[in-house]
Amino acid sequence: MKELQKNELMEVNGGYTRIPSWVKGSLWVAIGFYIIDNWADIKSGIIDGWAAAMKD
């Protein structure tokens, strides 16, 4: 057995083994902006779901 090199590990694992921290941070910022922009729809969906669940 021999140790795998970096390029071989990438082929086996399917890409990079570590996501940069700035990508993780910008993902959370994008999710936050999406929730803020669509809060009225999200809120009404939660209310409709709760009302439907309470009927049954």
Short mmCIF file of N, CA and C in Angstrom, two decimals:
data_model
loop_
_atom_site.label_atom_id
_atom_site.label_comp_id
_atom_site.label_asym_id
_atom_site.label_seq_id
_atom_site.Cartn_x
_atom_site.Cartn_y
_atom_site.Cartn_z
N MET A 1 0.84 -1.17 0.00
CA MET A 1 0.00 0.00 0.00
C MET A 1 0.88 1.23 0.00
N LYS A 2 0.41 2.25 -0.72
CA LYS A 2 1.15 3.51 -0.71
C LYS A 2 0.16 4.65 -0.46
N GLU A 3 0.67 5.73 0.03
CA GLU A 3 -0.16 6.90 0.34
C GLU A 3 -0.60 7.57 -0.96
N LEU A 4 -1.87 7.99 -0.99
CA LEU A 4 -2.40 8.66 -2.18
C LEU A 4 -1.91 10.10 -2.22
N GLN A 5 -1.68 10.58 -3.43
CA GLN A 5 -1.28 11.97 -3.60
C GLN A 5 -2.53 12.85 -3.65
N LYS A 6 -2.33 14.15 -3.60
CA LYS A 6 -3.44 15.09 -3.53
C LYS A 6 -4.37 14.96 -4.74
N ASN A 7 -3.83 14.86 -5.94
CA ASN A 7 -4.67 14.77 -7.14
C ASN A 7 -5.45 13.45 -7.17
N GLU A 8 -4.86 12.38 -6.64
CA GLU A 8 -5.56 11.10 -6.58
C GLU A 8 -6.69 11.15 -5.55
N LEU A 9 -6.45 11.82 -4.43
CA LEU A 9 -7.51 11.99 -3.43
C LEU A 9 -8.68 12.78 -3.99
N MET A 10 -8.38 13.81 -4.79
CA MET A 10 -9.44 14.62 -5.39
C MET A 10 -10.27 13.78 -6.35
N GLU A 11 -9.64 12.89 -7.10
CA GLU A 11 -10.38 12.02 -8.02
C GLU A 11 -11.27 11.05 -7.26
N VAL A 12 -10.75 10.49 -6.17
CA VAL A 12 -11.50 9.51 -5.40
C VAL A 12 -12.65 10.18 -4.64
N ASN A 13 -12.37 11.32 -4.00
CA ASN A 13 -13.36 12.00 -3.16
C ASN A 13 -14.30 12.90 -3.97
N GLY A 14 -13.98 13.17 -5.19
CA GLY A 14 -14.86 13.97 -6.03
C GLY A 14 -14.70 15.45 -5.85
N GLY A 15 -13.52 15.95 -5.75
CA GLY A 15 -13.32 17.39 -5.68
C GLY A 15 -12.49 17.80 -4.49
N TYR A 16 -12.64 19.06 -4.15
CA TYR A 16 -11.86 19.60 -3.04
C TYR A 16 -12.31 18.99 -1.72
N THR A 17 -11.38 18.79 -0.84
CA THR A 17 -11.70 18.19 0.45
C THR A 17 -12.08 19.25 1.49
N ARG A 18 -11.80 20.52 1.22
CA ARG A 18 -12.07 21.58 2.19
C ARG A 18 -12.69 22.76 1.46
N ILE A 19 -13.79 23.26 1.99
CA ILE A 19 -14.45 24.44 1.43
C ILE A 19 -13.87 25.67 2.11
N PRO A 20 -13.47 26.68 1.34
CA PRO A 20 -12.92 27.88 1.95
C PRO A 20 -13.94 28.56 2.87
N SER A 21 -13.45 29.22 3.91
CA SER A 21 -14.34 29.83 4.89
C SER A 21 -15.16 30.96 4.29
N TRP A 22 -14.64 31.67 3.28
CA TRP A 22 -15.41 32.76 2.70
C TRP A 22 -16.62 32.23 1.93
N VAL A 23 -16.53 31.00 1.40
CA VAL A 23 -17.68 30.40 0.71
C VAL A 23 -18.76 30.05 1.73
N LYS A 24 -18.35 29.49 2.86
CA LYS A 24 -19.31 29.17 3.91
C LYS A 24 -20.01 30.42 4.41
N GLY A 25 -19.24 31.48 4.65
CA GLY A 25 -19.81 32.73 5.15
C GLY A 25 -20.77 33.36 4.17
N SER A 26 -20.40 33.37 2.89
CA SER A 26 -21.27 34.00 1.89
C SER A 26 -22.53 33.17 1.66
N LEU A 27 -22.46 31.86 1.90
CA LEU A 27 -23.65 31.03 1.79
C LEU A 27 -24.68 31.43 2.84
N TRP A 28 -24.24 31.63 4.08
CA TRP A 28 -25.15 32.05 5.15
C TRP A 28 -25.71 33.44 4.89
N VAL A 29 -24.90 34.33 4.34
CA VAL A 29 -25.38 35.68 4.01
C VAL A 29 -26.45 35.60 2.92
N ALA A 30 -26.24 34.76 1.91
CA ALA A 30 -27.22 34.60 0.83
C ALA A 30 -28.52 34.04 1.37
N ILE A 31 -28.44 33.06 2.27
CA ILE A 31 -29.65 32.49 2.88
C ILE A 31 -30.38 33.57 3.68
N GLY A 32 -29.64 34.37 4.41
CA GLY A 32 -30.24 35.46 5.19
C GLY A 32 -30.96 36.46 4.31
N PHE A 33 -30.33 36.88 3.22
CA PHE A 33 -30.97 37.82 2.30
C PHE A 33 -32.23 37.22 1.67
N TYR A 34 -32.18 35.93 1.35
CA TYR A 34 -33.34 35.27 0.76
C TYR A 34 -34.51 35.27 1.74
N ILE A 35 -34.23 34.96 3.00
CA ILE A 35 -35.29 34.93 4.01
C ILE A 35 -35.85 36.33 4.22
N ILE A 36 -34.99 37.33 4.29
CA ILE A 36 -35.46 38.71 4.50
C ILE A 36 -36.31 39.17 3.32
N ASP A 37 -35.86 38.89 2.10
CA ASP A 37 -36.60 39.32 0.92
C ASP A 37 -37.95 38.63 0.77
N ASN A 38 -38.07 37.40 1.25
CA ASN A 38 -39.29 36.62 1.06
C ASN A 38 -40.02 36.34 2.37
N TRP A 39 -39.79 37.19 3.39
CA TRP A 39 -40.35 36.91 4.70
C TRP A 39 -41.87 36.86 4.69
N ALA A 40 -42.54 37.72 3.93
CA ALA A 40 -44.01 37.72 3.90
C ALA A 40 -44.53 36.38 3.39
N ASP A 41 -43.93 35.85 2.33
CA ASP A 41 -44.36 34.55 1.79
C ASP A 41 -44.05 33.41 2.76
N ILE A 42 -42.89 33.47 3.38
CA ILE A 42 -42.52 32.42 4.34
C ILE A 42 -43.46 32.44 5.52
N LYS A 43 -43.75 33.63 6.04
CA LYS A 43 -44.65 33.77 7.19
C LYS A 43 -46.05 33.27 6.86
N SER A 44 -46.57 33.64 5.69
CA SER A 44 -47.92 33.19 5.33
C SER A 44 -47.96 31.67 5.12
N GLY A 45 -46.88 31.11 4.60
CA GLY A 45 -46.82 29.66 4.43
C GLY A 45 -46.81 28.94 5.77
N ILE A 46 -46.09 29.50 6.74
CA ILE A 46 -46.08 28.90 8.07
C ILE A 46 -47.45 28.98 8.71
N ILE A 47 -48.10 30.12 8.58
CA ILE A 47 -49.44 30.30 9.16
C ILE A 47 -50.45 29.37 8.50
N ASP A 48 -50.41 29.26 7.17
CA ASP A 48 -51.32 28.36 6.46
C ASP A 48 -51.08 26.91 6.86
N GLY A 49 -49.83 26.51 7.01
CA GLY A 49 -49.50 25.16 7.41
C GLY A 49 -49.98 24.87 8.83
N TRP A 50 -49.80 25.83 9.72
CA TRP A 50 -50.24 25.66 11.10
C TRP A 50 -51.76 25.55 11.16
N ALA A 51 -52.47 26.40 10.40
CA ALA A 51 -53.93 26.36 10.40
C ALA A 51 -54.44 25.03 9.84
N ALA A 52 -53.82 24.54 8.78
CA ALA A 52 -54.23 23.27 8.19
C ALA A 52 -53.97 22.11 9.15
N ALA A 53 -52.87 22.17 9.89
CA ALA A 53 -52.54 21.12 10.84
C ALA A 53 -53.52 21.11 12.02
N MET A 54 -53.98 22.28 12.41
CA MET A 54 -54.90 22.37 13.55
C MET A 54 -56.32 21.94 13.17
N LYS A 55 -56.67 22.00 11.88
CA LYS A 55 -58.00 21.56 11.43
C LYS A 55 -58.14 20.04 11.57
N ASP A 56 -57.06 19.34 11.27
CA ASP A 56 -57.12 17.85 11.27
C ASP A 56 -57.08 17.28 12.63
#
